[in-house]
Each structure stands twice: as C-alpha cells, then as structure tokens.
One Martini backbone bead per residue (centre of mass of N, CA, C, O) as a GRO file, in nm:
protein
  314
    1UNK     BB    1  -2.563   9.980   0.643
    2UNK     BB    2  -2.761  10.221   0.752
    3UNK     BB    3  -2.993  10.233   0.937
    4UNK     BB    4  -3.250  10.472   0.988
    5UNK     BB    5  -3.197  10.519   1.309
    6UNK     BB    6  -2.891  10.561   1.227
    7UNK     BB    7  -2.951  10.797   1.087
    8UNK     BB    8  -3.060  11.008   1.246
    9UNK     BB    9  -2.899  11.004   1.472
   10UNK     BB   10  -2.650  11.125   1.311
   11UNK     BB   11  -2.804  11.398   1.261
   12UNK     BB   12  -2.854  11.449   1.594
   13UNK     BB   13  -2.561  11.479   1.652
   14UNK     BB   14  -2.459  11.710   1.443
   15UNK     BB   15  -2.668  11.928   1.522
   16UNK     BB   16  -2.565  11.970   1.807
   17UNK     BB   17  -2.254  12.066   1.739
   18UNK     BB   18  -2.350  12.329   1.587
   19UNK     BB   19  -2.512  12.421   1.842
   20UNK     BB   20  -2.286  12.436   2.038
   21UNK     BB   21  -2.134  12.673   1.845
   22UNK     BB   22  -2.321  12.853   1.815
   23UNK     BB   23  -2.398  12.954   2.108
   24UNK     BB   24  -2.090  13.052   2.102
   25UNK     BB   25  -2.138  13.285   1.892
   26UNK     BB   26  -2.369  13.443   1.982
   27UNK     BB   27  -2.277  13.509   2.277
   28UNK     BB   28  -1.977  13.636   2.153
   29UNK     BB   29  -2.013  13.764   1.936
   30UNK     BB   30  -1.962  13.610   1.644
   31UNK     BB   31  -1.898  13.597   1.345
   32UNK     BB   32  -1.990  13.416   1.025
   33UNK     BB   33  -1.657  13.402   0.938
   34UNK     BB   34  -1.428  13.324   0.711
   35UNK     BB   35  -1.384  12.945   0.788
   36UNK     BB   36  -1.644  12.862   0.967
   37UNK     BB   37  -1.814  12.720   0.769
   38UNK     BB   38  -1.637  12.492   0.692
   39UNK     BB   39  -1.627  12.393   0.994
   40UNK     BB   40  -1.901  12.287   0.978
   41UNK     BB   41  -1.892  12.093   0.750
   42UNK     BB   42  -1.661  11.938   0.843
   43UNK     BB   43  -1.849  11.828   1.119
   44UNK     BB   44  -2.039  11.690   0.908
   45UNK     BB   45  -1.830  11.451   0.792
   46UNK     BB   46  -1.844  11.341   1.061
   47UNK     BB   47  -1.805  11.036   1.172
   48UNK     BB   48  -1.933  10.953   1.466
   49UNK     BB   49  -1.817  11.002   1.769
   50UNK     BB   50  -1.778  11.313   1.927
   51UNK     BB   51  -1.587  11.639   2.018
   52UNK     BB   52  -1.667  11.980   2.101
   53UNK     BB   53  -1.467  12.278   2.126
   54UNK     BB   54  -1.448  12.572   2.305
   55UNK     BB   55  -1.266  12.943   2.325
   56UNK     BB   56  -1.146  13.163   2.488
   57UNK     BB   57  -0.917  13.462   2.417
   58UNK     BB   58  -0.759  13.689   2.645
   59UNK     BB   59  -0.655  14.040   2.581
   60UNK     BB   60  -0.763  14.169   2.792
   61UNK     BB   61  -1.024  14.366   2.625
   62UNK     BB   62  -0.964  14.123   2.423
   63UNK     BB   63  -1.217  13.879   2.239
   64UNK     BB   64  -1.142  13.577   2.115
   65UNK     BB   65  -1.437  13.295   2.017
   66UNK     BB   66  -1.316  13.174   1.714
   67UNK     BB   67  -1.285  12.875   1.878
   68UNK     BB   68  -1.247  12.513   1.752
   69UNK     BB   69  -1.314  12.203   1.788
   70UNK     BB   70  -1.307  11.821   1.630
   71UNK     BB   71  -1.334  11.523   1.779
   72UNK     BB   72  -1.296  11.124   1.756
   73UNK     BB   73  -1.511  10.955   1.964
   74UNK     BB   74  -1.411  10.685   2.041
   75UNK     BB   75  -1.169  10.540   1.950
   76UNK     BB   76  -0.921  10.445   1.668
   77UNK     BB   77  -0.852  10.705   1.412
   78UNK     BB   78  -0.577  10.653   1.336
   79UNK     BB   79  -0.527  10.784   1.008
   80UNK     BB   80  -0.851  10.904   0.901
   81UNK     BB   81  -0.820  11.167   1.084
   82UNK     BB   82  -0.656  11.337   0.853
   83UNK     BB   83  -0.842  11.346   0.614
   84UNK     BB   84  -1.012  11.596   0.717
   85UNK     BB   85  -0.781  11.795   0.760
   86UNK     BB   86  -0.659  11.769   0.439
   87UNK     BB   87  -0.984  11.867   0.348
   88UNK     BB   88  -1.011  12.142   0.492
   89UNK     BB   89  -0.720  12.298   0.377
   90UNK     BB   90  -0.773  12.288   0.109
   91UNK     BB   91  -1.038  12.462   0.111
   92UNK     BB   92  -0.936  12.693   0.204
   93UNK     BB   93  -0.751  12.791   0.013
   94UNK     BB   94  -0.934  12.774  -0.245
   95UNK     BB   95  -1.097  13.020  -0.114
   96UNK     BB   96  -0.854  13.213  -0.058
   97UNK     BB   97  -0.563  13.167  -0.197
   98UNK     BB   98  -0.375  13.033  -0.011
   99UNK     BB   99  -0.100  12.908   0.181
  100UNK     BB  100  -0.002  12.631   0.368
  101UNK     BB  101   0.209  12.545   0.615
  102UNK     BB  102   0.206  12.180   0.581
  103UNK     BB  103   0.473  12.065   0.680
  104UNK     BB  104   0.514  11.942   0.951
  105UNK     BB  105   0.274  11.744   0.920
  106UNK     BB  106   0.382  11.607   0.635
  107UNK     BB  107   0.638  11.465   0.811
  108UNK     BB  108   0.487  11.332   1.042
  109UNK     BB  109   0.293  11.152   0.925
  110UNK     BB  110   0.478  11.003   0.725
  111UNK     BB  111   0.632  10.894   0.983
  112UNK     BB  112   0.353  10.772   1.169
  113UNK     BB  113   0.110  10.682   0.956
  114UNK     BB  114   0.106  10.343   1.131
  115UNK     BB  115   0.085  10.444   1.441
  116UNK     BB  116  -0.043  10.264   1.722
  117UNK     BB  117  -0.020  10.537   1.932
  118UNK     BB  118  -0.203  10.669   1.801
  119UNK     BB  119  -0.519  10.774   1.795
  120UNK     BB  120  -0.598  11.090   1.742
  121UNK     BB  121  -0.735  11.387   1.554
  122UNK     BB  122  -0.801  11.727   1.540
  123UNK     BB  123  -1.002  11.969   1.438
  124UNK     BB  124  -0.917  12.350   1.397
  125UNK     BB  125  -1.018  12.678   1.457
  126UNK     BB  126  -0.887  13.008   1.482
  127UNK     BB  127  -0.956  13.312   1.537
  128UNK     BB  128  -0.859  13.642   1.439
  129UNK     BB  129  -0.830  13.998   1.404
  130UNK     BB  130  -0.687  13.891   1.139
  131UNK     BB  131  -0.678  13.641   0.885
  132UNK     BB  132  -0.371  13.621   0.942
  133UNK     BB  133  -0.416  13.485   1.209
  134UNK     BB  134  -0.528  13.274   1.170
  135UNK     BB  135  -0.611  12.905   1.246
  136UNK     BB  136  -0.500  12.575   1.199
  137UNK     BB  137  -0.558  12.279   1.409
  138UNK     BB  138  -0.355  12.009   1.543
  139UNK     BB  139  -0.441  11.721   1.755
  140UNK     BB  140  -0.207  11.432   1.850
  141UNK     BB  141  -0.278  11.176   2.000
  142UNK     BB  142  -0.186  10.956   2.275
  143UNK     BB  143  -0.157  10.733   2.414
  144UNK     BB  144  -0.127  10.613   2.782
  145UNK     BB  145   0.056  10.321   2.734
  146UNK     BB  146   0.245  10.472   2.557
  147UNK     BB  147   0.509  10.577   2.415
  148UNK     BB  148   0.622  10.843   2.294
  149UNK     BB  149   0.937  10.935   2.206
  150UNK     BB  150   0.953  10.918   1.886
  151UNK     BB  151   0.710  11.174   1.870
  152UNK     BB  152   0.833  11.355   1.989
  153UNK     BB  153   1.147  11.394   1.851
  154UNK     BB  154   1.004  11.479   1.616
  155UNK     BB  155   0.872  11.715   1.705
  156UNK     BB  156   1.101  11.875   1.794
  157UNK     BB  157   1.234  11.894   1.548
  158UNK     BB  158   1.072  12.067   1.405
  159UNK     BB  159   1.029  12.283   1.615
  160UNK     BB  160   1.405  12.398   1.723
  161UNK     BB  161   1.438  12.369   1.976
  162UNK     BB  162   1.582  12.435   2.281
  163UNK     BB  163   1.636  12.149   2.556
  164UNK     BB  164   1.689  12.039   2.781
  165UNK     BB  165   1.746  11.705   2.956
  166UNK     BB  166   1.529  11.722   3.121
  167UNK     BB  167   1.305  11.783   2.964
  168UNK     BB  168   1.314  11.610   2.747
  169UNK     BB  169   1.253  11.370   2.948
  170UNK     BB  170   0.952  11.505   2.961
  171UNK     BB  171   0.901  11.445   2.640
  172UNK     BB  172   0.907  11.160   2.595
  173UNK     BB  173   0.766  11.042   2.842
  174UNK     BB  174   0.462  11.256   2.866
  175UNK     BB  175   0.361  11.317   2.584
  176UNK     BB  176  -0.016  11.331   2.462
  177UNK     BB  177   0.062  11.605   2.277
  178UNK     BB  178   0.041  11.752   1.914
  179UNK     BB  179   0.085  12.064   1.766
  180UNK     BB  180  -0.047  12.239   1.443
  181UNK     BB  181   0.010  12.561   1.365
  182UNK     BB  182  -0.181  12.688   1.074
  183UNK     BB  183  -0.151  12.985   0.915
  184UNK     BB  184  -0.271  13.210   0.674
  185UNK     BB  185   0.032  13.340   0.618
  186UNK     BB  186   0.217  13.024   0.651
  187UNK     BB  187   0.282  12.999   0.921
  188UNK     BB  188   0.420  12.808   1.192
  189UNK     BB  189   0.373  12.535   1.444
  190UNK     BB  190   0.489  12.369   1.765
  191UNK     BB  191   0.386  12.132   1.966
  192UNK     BB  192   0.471  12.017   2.317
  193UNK     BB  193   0.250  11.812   2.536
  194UNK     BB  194   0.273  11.711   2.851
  195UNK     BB  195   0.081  11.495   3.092
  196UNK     BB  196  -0.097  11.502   3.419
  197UNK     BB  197  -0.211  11.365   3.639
  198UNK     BB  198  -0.296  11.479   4.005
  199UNK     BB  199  -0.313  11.169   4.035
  200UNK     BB  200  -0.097  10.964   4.107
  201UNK     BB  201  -0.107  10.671   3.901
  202UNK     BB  202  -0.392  10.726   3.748
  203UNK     BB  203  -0.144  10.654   3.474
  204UNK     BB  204   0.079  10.486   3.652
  205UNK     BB  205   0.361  10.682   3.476
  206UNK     BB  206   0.238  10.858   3.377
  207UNK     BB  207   0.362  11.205   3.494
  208UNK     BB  208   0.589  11.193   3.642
  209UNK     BB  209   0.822  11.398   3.502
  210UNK     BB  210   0.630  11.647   3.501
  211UNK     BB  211   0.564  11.666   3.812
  212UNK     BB  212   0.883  11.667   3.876
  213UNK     BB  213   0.917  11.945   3.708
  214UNK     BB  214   0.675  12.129   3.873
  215UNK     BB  215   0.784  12.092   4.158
  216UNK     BB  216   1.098  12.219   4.038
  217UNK     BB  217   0.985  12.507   3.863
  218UNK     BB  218   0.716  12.588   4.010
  219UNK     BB  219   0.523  12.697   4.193
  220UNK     BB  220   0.292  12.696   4.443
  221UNK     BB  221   0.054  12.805   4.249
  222UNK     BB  222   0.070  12.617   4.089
  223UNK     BB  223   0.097  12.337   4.254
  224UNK     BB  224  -0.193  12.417   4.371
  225UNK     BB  225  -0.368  12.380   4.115
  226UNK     BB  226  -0.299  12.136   3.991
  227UNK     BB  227  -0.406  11.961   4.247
  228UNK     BB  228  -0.693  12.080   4.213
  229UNK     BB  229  -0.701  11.927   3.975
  230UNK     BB  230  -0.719  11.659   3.692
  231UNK     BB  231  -0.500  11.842   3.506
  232UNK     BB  232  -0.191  11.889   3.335
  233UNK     BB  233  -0.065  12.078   3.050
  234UNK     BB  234   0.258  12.119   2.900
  235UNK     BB  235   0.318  12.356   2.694
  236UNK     BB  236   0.604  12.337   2.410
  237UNK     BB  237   0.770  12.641   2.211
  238UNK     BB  238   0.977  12.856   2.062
  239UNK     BB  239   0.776  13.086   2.037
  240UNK     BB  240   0.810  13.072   2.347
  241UNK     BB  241   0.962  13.138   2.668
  242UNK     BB  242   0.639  13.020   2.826
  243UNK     BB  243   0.454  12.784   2.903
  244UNK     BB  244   0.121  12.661   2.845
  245UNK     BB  245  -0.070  12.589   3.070
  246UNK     BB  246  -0.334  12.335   3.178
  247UNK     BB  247  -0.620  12.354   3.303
  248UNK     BB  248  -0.830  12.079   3.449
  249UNK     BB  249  -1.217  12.060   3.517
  250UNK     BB  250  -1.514  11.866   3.589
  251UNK     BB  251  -1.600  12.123   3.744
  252UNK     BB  252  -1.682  12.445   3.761
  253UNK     BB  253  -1.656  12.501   4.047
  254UNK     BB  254  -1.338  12.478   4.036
  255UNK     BB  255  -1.207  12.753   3.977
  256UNK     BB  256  -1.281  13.009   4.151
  257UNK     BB  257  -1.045  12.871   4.366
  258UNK     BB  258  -0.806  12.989   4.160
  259UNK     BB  259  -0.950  13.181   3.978
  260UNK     BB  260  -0.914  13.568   3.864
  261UNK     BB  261  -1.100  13.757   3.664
  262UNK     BB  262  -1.188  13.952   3.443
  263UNK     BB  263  -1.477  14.035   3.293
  264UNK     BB  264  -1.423  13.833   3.055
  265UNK     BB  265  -1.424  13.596   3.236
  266UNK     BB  266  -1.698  13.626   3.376
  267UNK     BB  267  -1.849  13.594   3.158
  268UNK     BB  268  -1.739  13.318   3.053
  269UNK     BB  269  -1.818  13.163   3.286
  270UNK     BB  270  -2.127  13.216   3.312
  271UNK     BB  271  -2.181  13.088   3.065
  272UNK     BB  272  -2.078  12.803   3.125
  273UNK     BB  273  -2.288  12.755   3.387
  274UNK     BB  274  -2.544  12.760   3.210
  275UNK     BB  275  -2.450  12.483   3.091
  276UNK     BB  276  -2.597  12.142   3.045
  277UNK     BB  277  -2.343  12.032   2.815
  278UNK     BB  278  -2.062  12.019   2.995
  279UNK     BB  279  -1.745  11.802   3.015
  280UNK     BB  280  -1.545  12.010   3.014
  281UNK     BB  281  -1.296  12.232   3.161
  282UNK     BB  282  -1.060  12.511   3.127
  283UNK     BB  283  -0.695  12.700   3.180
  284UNK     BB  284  -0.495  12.899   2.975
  285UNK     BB  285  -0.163  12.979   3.096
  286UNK     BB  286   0.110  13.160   3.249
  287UNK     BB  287   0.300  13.211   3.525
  288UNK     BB  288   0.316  13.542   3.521
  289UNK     BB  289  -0.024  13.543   3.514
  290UNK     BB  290  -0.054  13.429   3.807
  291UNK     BB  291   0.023  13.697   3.963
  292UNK     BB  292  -0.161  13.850   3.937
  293UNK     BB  293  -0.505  13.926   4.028
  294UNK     BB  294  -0.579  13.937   3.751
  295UNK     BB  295  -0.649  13.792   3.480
  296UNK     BB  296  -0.566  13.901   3.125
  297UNK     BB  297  -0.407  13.620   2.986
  298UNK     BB  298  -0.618  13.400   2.848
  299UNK     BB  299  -0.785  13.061   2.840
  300UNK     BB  300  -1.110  12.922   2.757
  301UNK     BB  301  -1.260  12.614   2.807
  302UNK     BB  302  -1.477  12.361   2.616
  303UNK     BB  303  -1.710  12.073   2.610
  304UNK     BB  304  -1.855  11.837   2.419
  305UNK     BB  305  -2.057  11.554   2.400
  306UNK     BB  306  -2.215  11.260   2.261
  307UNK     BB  307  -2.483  11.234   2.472
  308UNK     BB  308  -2.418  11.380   2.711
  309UNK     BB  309  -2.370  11.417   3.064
  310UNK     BB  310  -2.377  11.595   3.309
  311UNK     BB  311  -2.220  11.689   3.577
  312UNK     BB  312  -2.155  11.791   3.824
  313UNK     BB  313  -2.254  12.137   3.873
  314UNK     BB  314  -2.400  12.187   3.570
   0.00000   0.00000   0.00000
C-alpha cells in the first residue's frame, strides 16, 4: 500500500497534468465540452509517472487546441496501459450513445497483446469543429532496440494501403509507433509512423531506413529542417496521399529557424515559449505545405512530463 507522503505526491502529480490541459484550454478559448471532462477523469485515474501532451491543428484561419493525449512514463506498462484506453472508449459510447469502431485495435491488441516489445500506449482525444468529426486517438510504442516488423505488418494489413517495396522496407525496420484514430461518427484510421533520430547512429540501426528514404525521395527544405531536429516521425496512412512529417525539437528556441508560421501559429508558439515547464516541442506538417512562404495547415505540439524540469531556452 502506498503511504501518505506517497499519496499526496500523486495526488499532486495528477493536479499538475489537469493543470496543464486547463492552461491550454484558457489560453486557446477551448471550451470544456463533453468527452474533454471524460479525458481528465481518464488522466485522474492513471497512477505512477505520466507525460501529458497537448496541441494545437492549425487550418488555415481556423485553431482546432482541444487536443491532448496522455501516456504512462517511464517503463514498459503494455498491456495495463490499454486497460485505461478501453475504459476511456466505454465510458463515451455510453454517454453519448454512439458506437465507435474499435475493430482496428482490438484486432491489433489480441494479435500482439503479449508483445514484449510494446513499451505502451496513450490515450488521446481530438476535438473536432463538429462532434462527429471529433476523436479518440491511440498511439501504441515500439521499444527502439525490438525489431517492430511483426507489429508494422499487422499494422499495414489493418491500415490497407498499397506501398511500394521499398516504402514498405522502411515501415517494418524503422516504425516506433502505431496510431488508431478513432472518430465518434463510426470512421477509423491506422496510420504507421516510423522514426529517425537526427543524429545517425544515436539509437544503433533504428532510423537508417527512413533516413535513406527522407534523403531519396524528399525535399532539401525537408532534410535541411530534418537534420535541425532532434527527431523525425513520418506517418503513412491510404486515409492521406502524402505522409505527415513530425519534427522534434527539445529546445523551442529552434523552431523559428525552419518555420514561419501564420498568425496563429506565431500565437500559439508566443504561448508555449512562455512556458516553465515544457520538455519537447514539435510541428507536424506535409511536404507541399513546406513549400508555402508560410505555414498555414500543421500541427503544433508539446508536452509535459511529471516532476520536469525545463529544457534550456524554455
């Protein structure tokens, strides 16, 4: 049993996470409609060290900022951490009365639900400008010294999609991660993200194939921001003709040297830059809107870790 001093510290670690979705949720006008009340019982209901990220998707004149998600850091908790996210899932059907198709994942879980190379999933909602447009996001991690192949194959089969051989080469060496959009209108998605450190080598072989395959087949203005980063996921889904591109960067101070953003983006970077306590940033976005003078559909993100301490620059 926990003793009270380790009560209260989790009591005060849960408060922290709601504190941080609730600053974001003032700052962009968000309002707190159902399942967003929903999404903070779930994160009250997570115990041990969490990591809770929020973002904002930018189209156009248009800031969609009810978006957050929330996974169990660090150590390896799949399967428990699936428990929360099937109970997330319940809990809205039943009070909105709506059906969500969870056949993707609960065809993925029982095929790998013994998987010793899941580390864990998040649980995640997305708020759309209409209910139905709204979503339950799920993203499941791949350790990076495991082979992911069995789990991208599945992954592909799930998603659909045709890709080349070579493409395919780079989803079975280098996915890290796994995501299962889950729409209240019914609609689902799989997307397949596989990912590259930066810096060649700093995690042995994970990154090589997608490396080769950002420097054949992608942009200068890519691999110039690329090689800036800490990080680069690039998802791949049929739901999209051109995979969405992730870049990491635990300094925010580096960001304004790759993108120039609308006034909504430069909104929502003065806001986070104004943050004590954020430990990694990033912008997803797709190659032809890089081509742009400046961004006008991406994603912008951050998170928070429990007990963090600021990056440098932050």
């Amino acid at each position: 049993m926990m003793n009270l001093t380790s009560i209260i510290e989790n009591n005060h670690l849960k408060d922290r996470r709601l504190q941080f979705i609730r600053t974001h949720q003032e700052a962009f006008d968000v309002e707190p409609t159902f399942p967003l009340p929903l999404f903070e019982q779930a994160i009250l209901e997570i115990e041990g060290s969490c990591y809770v990220e929020s973002s904002c998707q930018v189209e156009g004149s248009r800031l969609l900022a009810g978006r957050h998600e929330v996974g169990q850091y660090p150590g390896k908790t799949w399967p428990e951490s699936l428990t929360h996210a099937f109970k997330f899932l319940d809990k809205i059907e039943n009070r909105l009365g709506v059906r969500i198709n969870r056949g993707s994942l609960e065809h993925f879980a029982a095929a790998h639900i013994g998987s010793h190379k899941i580390t864990n999933n998040t649980i995640g909602i997305h708020l759309g400008s209409k209910q139905e447009d709204s979503s339950v996001v799920l993203y499941v991690y791949i350790e990076d010294e495991e082979d992911p192949e069995e789990l991208a194959r599945t992954a592909i089969a799930l998603d659909g999609g045709h890709y080349s051989d070579e493409l395919t080469q780079v989803l079975i060496r280098d996915t890290k991660a796994i995501a299962f959009k889950l729409f209240l209108d019914g609609r689902s998605r799989v997307d397949i993200c596989p990912y590259a450190p930066a810096q060649p080598g700093s995690l042995g072989t994970r990154g090589k194939y997608l490396t080769a395959y950002i420097q054949k087949y992608f942009s200068q203005k890519v691999n110039f921001i690329f090689r800036g980063s800490y990080a680069l996921i690039a998802c791949f889904s049929k739901a999209y003709a051109t995979p969405v591109l992730w870049f990491y960067f635990t300094n925010i101070k580096d960001i304004p040297k790759y993108f120039l953003f609308n006034s909504l983006g430069d909104r929502i970077y003065d806001f986070c830059q104004s943050q004590s306590c954020i430990t990694g940033t990033g912008v997803a976005v797709t190659e032809p809107e890089l081509e742009k003078s400046r961004l006008e559909n991406f994603c912008f993100y951050y998170d928070g870790r429990d007990g963090c301490q600021p990056h440098p620059g932050l």
